[in-house]
Amino acid sequence: MSWFESWFDGIKASFIKCFIREDRYKMLLEGVGVTVKVAILAAVIGLIIGFIIAQCNLSKIKLLNIIGKVYTDIIRGTPSVTQLMIIYFVIFATVLWPKWVIAAIAFGINSGAYVSEIIRAGILSIDKGQTEAGRSLGLSSGQTMMLIVVPQAVKNIFPAMCNEFITLIKETAIVGYVGLMDIQKAGDFIKTATYSPYMPLIGTAVIYFVIIKVLTIVLRRLENRLRKSEQR
C-alpha cells in the first residue's frame, strides 16, 4: 500500500467516524438551519435599524444626531460577542423567546450600526439636485427621500450591503456562547465527541465556504441585473 492510499484511508476513516457514525452529520445540517435563520432575521432587523439611524445621522435635529452618533459609537466600539451576551443574559434574561430569535436581535442591533453608515453614504452620494427636483414637484421631504433618493441610493449601496450580509453569516459563529447549535457549535461538539479536531474543523470551514460562495454568486447576479436596468 502506497503512502497516498494509506493517507486516503485515514481521511476516509476519520470522515466516517466524525460525520457518518451516529448520524453526526445531522447536527451540522441543524447548525446550517440555525445559522441561516439567525443571519436572515438579523439582516432584516439590521436593515430597519440602519435606515432609522441613518436618518437620525442625516437629520438637522441635534437630538436625533446625538442619538445616531451615540448608538453607532457604542455598537462599533464594543465586541459583538459582548453585545450578544449582554442582550441574551441581561436584557432578554427573563424573556421566553427562542434562543435564535434573541441571537438574531443581538446581531441585528450590531449590524444596524454598520448598515446605517452604508445607507448614509449611499444617500449622500445622490446629487442634491434630485432632492430639489422632488421638492419643486410638491413632494414633502419624506416623500422625496422615499420616492426619489432612496431608490437611486439602493444601487449604490447594494454591493456594500451584500458584503455586510456575508460578514453577518460568519459572525454568527459565536452564537454557541448562548447555547445555540449552529455550524461552529456542531463542529465543536463533534470534535469533543470523537477526539478528532482535524476533520470537524475542516468540515465546518467547508460548509461556511460553500454557503458564502453560493450566496456571493446569487448576490452578484442580482447586482448585475441592477446595473443592467440602470443602463437602459
mmCIF file of C-alpha atoms in Angstrom:
data_model
loop_
_atom_site.group_PDB
_atom_site.id
_atom_site.type_symbol
_atom_site.label_atom_id
_atom_site.label_comp_id
_atom_site.label_asym_id
_atom_site.label_seq_id
_atom_site.Cartn_x
_atom_site.Cartn_y
_atom_site.Cartn_z
ATOM 1 C CA MET A 1 0.000 0.000 0.000
ATOM 2 C CA SER A 2 1.419 3.377 -1.046
ATOM 3 C CA TRP A 3 1.578 6.378 1.252
ATOM 4 C CA PHE A 4 -1.226 8.029 -0.704
ATOM 5 C CA GLU A 5 -3.575 5.058 -0.236
ATOM 6 C CA SER A 6 -2.691 4.951 3.432
ATOM 7 C CA TRP A 7 -3.348 8.693 3.773
ATOM 8 C CA PHE A 8 -6.632 8.425 1.858
ATOM 9 C CA ASP A 9 -7.824 5.511 4.007
ATOM 10 C CA GLY A 10 -7.045 7.555 7.111
ATOM 11 C CA ILE A 11 -9.045 10.502 5.795
ATOM 12 C CA LYS A 12 -11.937 8.224 4.870
ATOM 13 C CA ALA A 13 -11.945 6.589 8.308
ATOM 14 C CA SER A 14 -11.850 9.969 10.015
ATOM 15 C CA PHE A 15 -14.716 11.241 7.835
ATOM 16 C CA ILE A 16 -16.884 8.237 8.681
ATOM 17 C CA LYS A 17 -16.029 8.497 12.370
ATOM 18 C CA CYS A 18 -16.839 12.214 12.584
ATOM 19 C CA PHE A 19 -19.833 12.610 10.287
ATOM 20 C CA ILE A 20 -21.414 9.262 9.372
ATOM 21 C CA ARG A 21 -21.191 7.288 12.607
ATOM 22 C CA GLU A 22 -24.123 8.010 14.960
ATOM 23 C CA ASP A 23 -25.545 10.317 12.255
ATOM 24 C CA ARG A 24 -23.420 13.221 13.454
ATOM 25 C CA TYR A 25 -23.857 14.960 10.102
ATOM 26 C CA LYS A 26 -27.417 15.755 11.193
ATOM 27 C CA MET A 27 -26.009 18.137 13.801
ATOM 28 C CA LEU A 28 -24.235 20.047 11.046
ATOM 29 C CA LEU A 29 -27.435 20.192 8.981
ATOM 30 C CA GLU A 30 -29.274 21.523 12.016
ATOM 31 C CA GLY A 31 -26.464 24.014 12.500
ATOM 32 C CA VAL A 32 -26.827 25.233 8.911
ATOM 33 C CA GLY A 33 -30.522 25.878 9.539
ATOM 34 C CA VAL A 34 -29.803 27.836 12.716
ATOM 35 C CA THR A 35 -27.078 29.902 11.045
ATOM 36 C CA VAL A 36 -29.279 30.787 8.067
ATOM 37 C CA LYS A 37 -32.283 31.680 10.272
ATOM 38 C CA VAL A 38 -30.246 33.903 12.553
ATOM 39 C CA ALA A 39 -28.458 35.631 9.666
ATOM 40 C CA ILE A 40 -31.628 36.366 7.667
ATOM 41 C CA LEU A 41 -33.616 37.740 10.619
ATOM 42 C CA ALA A 42 -30.583 39.724 11.797
ATOM 43 C CA ALA A 43 -30.162 41.199 8.304
ATOM 44 C CA VAL A 44 -33.802 42.360 8.269
ATOM 45 C CA ILE A 45 -33.526 43.871 11.743
ATOM 46 C CA GLY A 46 -30.190 45.465 10.869
ATOM 47 C CA LEU A 47 -31.635 46.995 7.701
ATOM 48 C CA ILE A 48 -34.558 48.540 9.593
ATOM 49 C CA ILE A 49 -32.375 49.868 12.404
ATOM 50 C CA GLY A 50 -29.715 51.010 9.949
ATOM 51 C CA PHE A 51 -32.219 53.037 7.923
ATOM 52 C CA ILE A 52 -33.600 54.712 11.061
ATOM 53 C CA ILE A 53 -30.145 55.540 12.423
ATOM 54 C CA ALA A 54 -29.026 56.811 9.014
ATOM 55 C CA GLN A 55 -31.963 59.214 9.015
ATOM 56 C CA CYS A 56 -31.003 60.315 12.524
ATOM 57 C CA ASN A 57 -27.425 60.998 11.418
ATOM 58 C CA LEU A 58 -28.655 62.950 8.383
ATOM 59 C CA SER A 59 -31.278 64.877 10.323
ATOM 60 C CA LYS A 60 -30.875 68.564 11.103
ATOM 61 C CA ILE A 61 -32.346 67.962 14.557
ATOM 62 C CA LYS A 62 -29.471 67.903 17.043
ATOM 63 C CA LEU A 63 -31.078 65.391 19.412
ATOM 64 C CA LEU A 64 -31.511 62.852 16.605
ATOM 65 C CA ASN A 65 -27.880 63.415 15.552
ATOM 66 C CA ILE A 66 -26.733 62.690 19.099
ATOM 67 C CA ILE A 67 -28.848 59.529 19.310
ATOM 68 C CA GLY A 68 -27.480 58.268 15.998
ATOM 69 C CA LYS A 69 -23.859 59.001 16.855
ATOM 70 C CA VAL A 70 -24.052 57.529 20.368
ATOM 71 C CA TYR A 71 -25.670 54.336 19.063
ATOM 72 C CA THR A 72 -23.104 53.963 16.299
ATOM 73 C CA ASP A 73 -20.144 54.669 18.603
ATOM 74 C CA ILE A 74 -21.274 52.205 21.270
ATOM 75 C CA ILE A 75 -22.055 49.363 18.872
ATOM 76 C CA ARG A 76 -18.947 49.805 16.735
ATOM 77 C CA GLY A 77 -16.759 50.283 19.798
ATOM 78 C CA THR A 78 -17.647 47.040 21.612
ATOM 79 C CA PRO A 79 -17.120 43.382 20.563
ATOM 80 C CA SER A 80 -20.116 41.616 19.034
ATOM 81 C CA VAL A 81 -19.699 38.658 21.390
ATOM 82 C CA THR A 82 -20.003 41.008 24.377
ATOM 83 C CA GLN A 83 -23.135 42.568 22.898
ATOM 84 C CA LEU A 84 -24.611 39.114 22.304
ATOM 85 C CA MET A 85 -24.046 38.036 25.894
ATOM 86 C CA ILE A 86 -25.390 41.299 27.343
ATOM 87 C CA ILE A 87 -28.559 41.115 25.240
ATOM 88 C CA TYR A 88 -29.091 37.408 25.933
ATOM 89 C CA PHE A 89 -28.112 37.138 29.596
ATOM 90 C CA VAL A 90 -29.121 40.632 30.790
ATOM 91 C CA ILE A 91 -31.690 42.397 28.615
ATOM 92 C CA PHE A 92 -33.643 39.306 27.494
ATOM 93 C CA ALA A 93 -32.809 37.141 30.511
ATOM 94 C CA THR A 94 -36.456 36.854 31.588
ATOM 95 C CA VAL A 95 -37.999 36.835 28.101
ATOM 96 C CA LEU A 96 -39.202 33.392 26.992
ATOM 97 C CA TRP A 97 -38.348 33.765 23.321
ATOM 98 C CA PRO A 98 -36.497 31.197 21.205
ATOM 99 C CA LYS A 99 -32.748 31.474 21.570
ATOM 100 C CA TRP A 100 -32.195 32.007 17.862
ATOM 101 C CA VAL A 101 -34.604 34.973 17.811
ATOM 102 C CA ILE A 102 -32.767 36.693 20.672
ATOM 103 C CA ALA A 103 -29.439 35.993 18.973
ATOM 104 C CA ALA A 104 -30.797 37.451 15.720
ATOM 105 C CA ILE A 105 -31.900 40.584 17.561
ATOM 106 C CA ALA A 106 -28.405 40.952 19.022
ATOM 107 C CA PHE A 107 -26.747 40.571 15.628
ATOM 108 C CA GLY A 108 -29.345 42.851 14.041
ATOM 109 C CA ILE A 109 -28.566 45.595 16.554
ATOM 110 C CA ASN A 110 -24.873 45.137 15.840
ATOM 111 C CA SER A 111 -25.351 45.126 12.077
ATOM 112 C CA GLY A 112 -27.585 48.196 12.232
ATOM 113 C CA ALA A 113 -24.656 50.417 13.183
ATOM 114 C CA TYR A 114 -22.677 49.387 10.094
ATOM 115 C CA VAL A 115 -25.697 49.385 7.800
ATOM 116 C CA SER A 116 -26.542 52.923 8.912
ATOM 117 C CA GLU A 117 -23.178 54.159 7.663
ATOM 118 C CA ILE A 118 -23.632 52.313 4.378
ATOM 119 C CA ILE A 119 -27.074 53.837 3.865
ATOM 120 C CA ARG A 120 -25.913 57.292 4.937
ATOM 121 C CA ALA A 121 -23.049 57.199 2.448
ATOM 122 C CA GLY A 122 -25.395 55.954 -0.271
ATOM 123 C CA ILE A 123 -27.881 58.755 0.325
ATOM 124 C CA LEU A 124 -25.140 61.371 0.358
ATOM 125 C CA SER A 125 -23.879 60.040 -2.976
ATOM 126 C CA ILE A 126 -27.114 61.162 -4.670
ATOM 127 C CA ASP A 127 -26.908 64.628 -6.179
ATOM 128 C CA LYS A 128 -28.722 67.320 -4.191
ATOM 129 C CA GLY A 129 -30.457 68.332 -7.378
ATOM 130 C CA GLN A 130 -32.603 65.197 -7.078
ATOM 131 C CA THR A 131 -33.914 66.369 -3.719
ATOM 132 C CA GLU A 132 -34.518 69.876 -5.018
ATOM 133 C CA ALA A 133 -36.378 68.455 -8.020
ATOM 134 C CA GLY A 134 -38.625 66.422 -5.745
ATOM 135 C CA ARG A 135 -39.418 69.372 -3.523
ATOM 136 C CA SER A 136 -40.154 71.546 -6.553
ATOM 137 C CA LEU A 137 -42.757 68.978 -7.610
ATOM 138 C CA GLY A 138 -44.568 69.489 -4.325
ATOM 139 C CA LEU A 139 -43.299 66.399 -2.532
ATOM 140 C CA SER A 140 -42.558 66.545 1.169
ATOM 141 C CA SER A 141 -39.047 65.840 2.429
ATOM 142 C CA GLY A 142 -40.133 62.349 3.482
ATOM 143 C CA GLN A 143 -41.764 61.611 0.131
ATOM 144 C CA THR A 144 -38.724 62.917 -1.715
ATOM 145 C CA MET A 145 -36.473 60.677 0.343
ATOM 146 C CA MET A 146 -38.559 57.522 -0.117
ATOM 147 C CA LEU A 147 -39.648 58.017 -3.738
ATOM 148 C CA ILE A 148 -36.618 59.657 -5.339
ATOM 149 C CA VAL A 149 -33.444 59.481 -3.248
ATOM 150 C CA VAL A 150 -33.669 56.010 -1.692
ATOM 151 C CA PRO A 151 -34.458 54.117 -4.955
ATOM 152 C CA GLN A 152 -31.363 55.668 -6.565
ATOM 153 C CA ALA A 153 -29.216 55.053 -3.492
ATOM 154 C CA VAL A 154 -30.137 51.348 -3.434
ATOM 155 C CA LYS A 155 -27.990 50.635 -6.496
ATOM 156 C CA ASN A 156 -25.012 52.353 -4.872
ATOM 157 C CA ILE A 157 -25.288 50.633 -1.507
ATOM 158 C CA PHE A 158 -26.227 47.153 -2.757
ATOM 159 C CA PRO A 159 -22.624 45.789 -3.051
ATOM 160 C CA ALA A 160 -21.742 47.025 0.434
ATOM 161 C CA MET A 161 -24.962 45.559 1.837
ATOM 162 C CA CYS A 162 -24.089 42.212 0.263
ATOM 163 C CA ASN A 163 -20.693 42.284 1.963
ATOM 164 C CA GLU A 164 -22.351 43.129 5.278
ATOM 165 C CA PHE A 165 -24.702 40.148 4.956
ATOM 166 C CA ILE A 166 -21.795 37.816 4.191
ATOM 167 C CA THR A 167 -19.919 39.175 7.197
ATOM 168 C CA LEU A 168 -23.045 38.663 9.294
ATOM 169 C CA ILE A 169 -23.180 34.966 8.381
ATOM 170 C CA LYS A 170 -19.593 34.477 9.538
ATOM 171 C CA GLU A 171 -20.160 36.460 12.731
ATOM 172 C CA THR A 172 -22.992 34.143 13.757
ATOM 173 C CA ALA A 173 -20.314 31.555 14.546
ATOM 174 C CA ILE A 174 -20.279 32.953 18.101
ATOM 175 C CA VAL A 175 -23.905 32.032 18.913
ATOM 176 C CA GLY A 176 -22.571 28.937 20.654
ATOM 177 C CA TYR A 177 -21.849 31.236 23.608
ATOM 178 C CA VAL A 178 -25.594 31.306 24.322
ATOM 179 C CA GLY A 179 -26.127 27.595 23.744
ATOM 180 C CA LEU A 180 -27.285 27.588 20.126
ATOM 181 C CA MET A 181 -26.279 24.634 17.954
ATOM 182 C CA ASP A 182 -25.034 26.477 14.880
ATOM 183 C CA ILE A 183 -22.461 25.192 12.390
ATOM 184 C CA GLN A 184 -19.467 26.071 14.553
ATOM 185 C CA LYS A 185 -21.006 24.671 17.731
ATOM 186 C CA ALA A 186 -21.914 21.435 15.940
ATOM 187 C CA GLY A 187 -18.314 21.117 14.751
ATOM 188 C CA ASP A 188 -17.045 21.691 18.295
ATOM 189 C CA PHE A 189 -19.433 19.047 19.631
ATOM 190 C CA ILE A 190 -18.230 16.501 17.068
ATOM 191 C CA LYS A 191 -14.622 17.376 17.829
ATOM 192 C CA THR A 192 -15.182 16.747 21.545
ATOM 193 C CA ALA A 193 -17.121 13.516 20.989
ATOM 194 C CA THR A 194 -14.581 11.986 18.586
ATOM 195 C CA TYR A 195 -11.334 13.462 19.944
ATOM 196 C CA SER A 196 -10.549 14.325 16.327
ATOM 197 C CA PRO A 197 -10.038 18.071 15.778
ATOM 198 C CA TYR A 198 -8.914 17.955 12.138
ATOM 199 C CA MET A 199 -11.987 16.668 10.284
ATOM 200 C CA PRO A 200 -14.681 18.633 12.209
ATOM 201 C CA LEU A 201 -12.793 21.904 11.757
ATOM 202 C CA ILE A 202 -12.187 21.297 8.053
ATOM 203 C CA GLY A 203 -15.814 20.240 7.607
ATOM 204 C CA THR A 204 -17.060 23.384 9.353
ATOM 205 C CA ALA A 205 -14.825 25.583 7.209
ATOM 206 C CA VAL A 206 -16.018 23.884 4.009
ATOM 207 C CA ILE A 207 -19.686 24.355 4.942
ATOM 208 C CA TYR A 208 -19.187 28.071 5.618
ATOM 209 C CA PHE A 209 -17.244 28.423 2.380
ATOM 210 C CA VAL A 210 -19.959 26.734 0.312
ATOM 211 C CA ILE A 211 -22.748 28.825 1.862
ATOM 212 C CA ILE A 212 -20.883 32.078 1.315
ATOM 213 C CA LYS A 213 -19.763 31.116 -2.200
ATOM 214 C CA VAL A 214 -23.327 30.297 -3.289
ATOM 215 C CA LEU A 215 -24.597 33.474 -1.668
ATOM 216 C CA THR A 216 -21.893 35.526 -3.378
ATOM 217 C CA ILE A 217 -22.855 34.145 -6.800
ATOM 218 C CA VAL A 218 -26.557 34.871 -6.228
ATOM 219 C CA LEU A 219 -25.949 38.394 -4.941
ATOM 220 C CA ARG A 220 -23.535 39.141 -7.784
ATOM 221 C CA ARG A 221 -26.182 38.170 -10.317
ATOM 222 C CA LEU A 222 -28.698 40.431 -8.596
ATOM 223 C CA GLU A 223 -26.189 43.268 -8.672
ATOM 224 C CA ASN A 224 -25.571 42.735 -12.402
ATOM 225 C CA ARG A 225 -29.309 42.905 -13.040
ATOM 226 C CA LEU A 226 -29.499 46.179 -11.147
ATOM 227 C CA ARG A 227 -26.623 47.554 -13.207
ATOM 228 C CA LYS A 228 -28.248 46.453 -16.466
ATOM 229 C CA SER A 229 -31.516 48.148 -15.553
ATOM 230 C CA GLU A 230 -29.557 51.303 -14.778
ATOM 231 C CA GLN A 231 -28.008 51.298 -18.265
ATOM 232 C CA ARG A 232 -31.337 51.005 -20.098
#
